[in-house]
XYZ file of C-alpha atoms in Angstrom:
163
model
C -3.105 10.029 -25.250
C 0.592 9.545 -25.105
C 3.462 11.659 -26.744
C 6.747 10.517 -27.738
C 8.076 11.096 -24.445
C 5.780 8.240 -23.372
C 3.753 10.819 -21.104
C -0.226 10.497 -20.751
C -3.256 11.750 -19.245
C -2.284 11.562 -15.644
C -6.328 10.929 -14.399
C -6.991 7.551 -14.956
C -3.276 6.780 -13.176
C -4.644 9.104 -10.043
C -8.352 7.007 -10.923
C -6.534 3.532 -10.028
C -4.861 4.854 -6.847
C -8.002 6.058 -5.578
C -9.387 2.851 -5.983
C -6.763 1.387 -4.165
C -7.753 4.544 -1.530
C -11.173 3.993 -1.092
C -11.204 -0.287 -0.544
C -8.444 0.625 1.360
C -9.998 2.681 3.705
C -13.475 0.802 3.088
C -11.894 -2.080 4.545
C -10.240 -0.674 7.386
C -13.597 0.908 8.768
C -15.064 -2.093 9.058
C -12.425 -3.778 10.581
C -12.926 -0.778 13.061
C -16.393 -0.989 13.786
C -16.828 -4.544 14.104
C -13.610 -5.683 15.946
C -11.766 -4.543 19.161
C -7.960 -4.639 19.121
C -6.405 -7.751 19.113
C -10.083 -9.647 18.545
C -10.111 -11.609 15.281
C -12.131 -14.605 13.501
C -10.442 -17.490 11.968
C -11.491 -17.844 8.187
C -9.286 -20.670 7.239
C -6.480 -23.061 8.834
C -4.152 -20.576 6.995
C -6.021 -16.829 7.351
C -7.401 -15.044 10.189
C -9.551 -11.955 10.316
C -7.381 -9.670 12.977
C -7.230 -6.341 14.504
C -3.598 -4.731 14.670
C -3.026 -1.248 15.386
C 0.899 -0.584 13.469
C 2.678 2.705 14.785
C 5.374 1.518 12.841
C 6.255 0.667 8.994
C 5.995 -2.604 7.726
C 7.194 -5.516 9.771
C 6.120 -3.101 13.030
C 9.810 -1.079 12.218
C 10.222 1.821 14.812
C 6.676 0.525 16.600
C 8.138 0.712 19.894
C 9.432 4.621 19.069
C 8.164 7.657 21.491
C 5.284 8.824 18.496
C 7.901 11.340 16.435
C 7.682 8.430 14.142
C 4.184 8.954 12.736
C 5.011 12.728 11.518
C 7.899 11.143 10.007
C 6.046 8.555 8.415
C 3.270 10.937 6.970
C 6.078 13.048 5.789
C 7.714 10.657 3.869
C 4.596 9.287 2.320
C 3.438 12.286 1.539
C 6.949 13.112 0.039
C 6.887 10.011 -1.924
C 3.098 10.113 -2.858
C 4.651 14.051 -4.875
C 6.988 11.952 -6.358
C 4.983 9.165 -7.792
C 2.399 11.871 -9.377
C 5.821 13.359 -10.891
C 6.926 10.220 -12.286
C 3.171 9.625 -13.525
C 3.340 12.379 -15.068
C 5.911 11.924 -16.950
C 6.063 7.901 -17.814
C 2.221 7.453 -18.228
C 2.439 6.499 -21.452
C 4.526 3.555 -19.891
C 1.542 1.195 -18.797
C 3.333 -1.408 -17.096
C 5.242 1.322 -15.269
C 2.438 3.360 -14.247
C 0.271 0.540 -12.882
C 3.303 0.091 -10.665
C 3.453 3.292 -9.451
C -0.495 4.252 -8.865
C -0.723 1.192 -6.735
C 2.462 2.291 -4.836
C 0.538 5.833 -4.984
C -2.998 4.332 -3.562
C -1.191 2.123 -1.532
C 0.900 4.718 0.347
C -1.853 7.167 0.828
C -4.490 4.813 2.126
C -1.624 4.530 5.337
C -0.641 8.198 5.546
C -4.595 8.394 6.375
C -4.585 6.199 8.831
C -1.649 7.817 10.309
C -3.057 10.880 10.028
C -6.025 10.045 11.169
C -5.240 7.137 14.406
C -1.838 7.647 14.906
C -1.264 3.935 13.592
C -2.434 2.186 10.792
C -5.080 -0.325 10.719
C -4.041 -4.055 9.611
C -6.080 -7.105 9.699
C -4.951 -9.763 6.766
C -3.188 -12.422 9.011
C -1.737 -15.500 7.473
C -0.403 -18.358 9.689
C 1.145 -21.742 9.413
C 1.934 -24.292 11.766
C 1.816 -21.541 14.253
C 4.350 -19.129 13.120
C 2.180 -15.239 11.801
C 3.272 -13.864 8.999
C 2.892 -10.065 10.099
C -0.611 -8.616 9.564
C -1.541 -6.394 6.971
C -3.760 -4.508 4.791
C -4.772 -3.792 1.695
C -2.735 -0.499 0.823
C 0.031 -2.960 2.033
C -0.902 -5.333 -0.616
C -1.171 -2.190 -3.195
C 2.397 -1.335 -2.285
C 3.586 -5.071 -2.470
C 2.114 -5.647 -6.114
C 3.239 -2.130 -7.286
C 7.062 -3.413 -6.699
C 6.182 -6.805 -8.011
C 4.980 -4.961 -11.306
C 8.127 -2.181 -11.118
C 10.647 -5.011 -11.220
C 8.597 -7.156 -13.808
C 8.446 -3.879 -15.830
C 12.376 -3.685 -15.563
C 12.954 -7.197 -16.300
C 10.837 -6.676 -19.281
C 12.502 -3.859 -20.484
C 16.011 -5.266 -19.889
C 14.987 -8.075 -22.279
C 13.805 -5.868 -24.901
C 17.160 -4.453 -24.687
C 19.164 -7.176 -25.547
């Protein structure tokens, strides 16, 4: 139930990011058991099935560093992960805005466990097109990727009630 304040029950907000969590990881442990690095199975002329290891953040940023940057990179999830439960808590009443946010949530910690747990995270979505990869991914990727679709479509919304 929301109050003025546009606050709500923050469970069903931490419900959808563990969702996002669990076929997260779900996904990623099969990709695990049934493919060696770099092996993958072509699905469509478009998609391939692939096995990347990412030390990095998205697009392979700060891959190549010496391995400070996967402490850094569980820190700052972890850091950001506090602050999305923060702003859940207090704009959960805001549907729109806290879809947003426990997909960025779910999304975020389903890659600080892989961190955590590999030292690199676990991608395997790869799109292609006349020979040029789009850079693999995941599904907490995807989670993150729709969160900020749905933040900015919240603001745009908002904005236009506005006028």
């Amino acid at each position: 139930m929301a109050d003025a304040k546009g606050s709500a029950s923050l469970w069903p907000w931490l419900g959808i990011a563990l969702a996002v969590i669990l076929l997260d990881q779900f996904t990623k442990t099969l990709i695990l058991g049934y493919y060696q690095l770099g092996q993958g199975t072509p699905v469509t002329p478009f998609f391939n099935i692939v096995r990347v290891h990412n030390t990095g953040a998205a697009f392979s940023f700060l891959a190549g560093a010496s391995g400070w940057q996967r402490w850094f990179f569980i820190g700052l999830g972890l850091a950001a992960a506090i602050f999305i439960v923060v702003m859940l808590k207090r704009h959960g009443g805001q549907r729109l805005f806290a879809w947003a946010l426990s997909l960025i949530l779910g999304g975020a910690l389903g890659n600080v466990i892989d961190r955590a747990l590999h030292g690199y995270v676990v991608d395997f979505l790869d799109f292609h097109l006349s020979g040029r990869h789009f850079p693999a991914f995941n599904i907490a990727d995807s989670a993150i990727t729709a969160g900020a679709a749905l933040m900015i479509l919240d603001e745009l919304l908002r904005v236009r009630r506005g006028r």
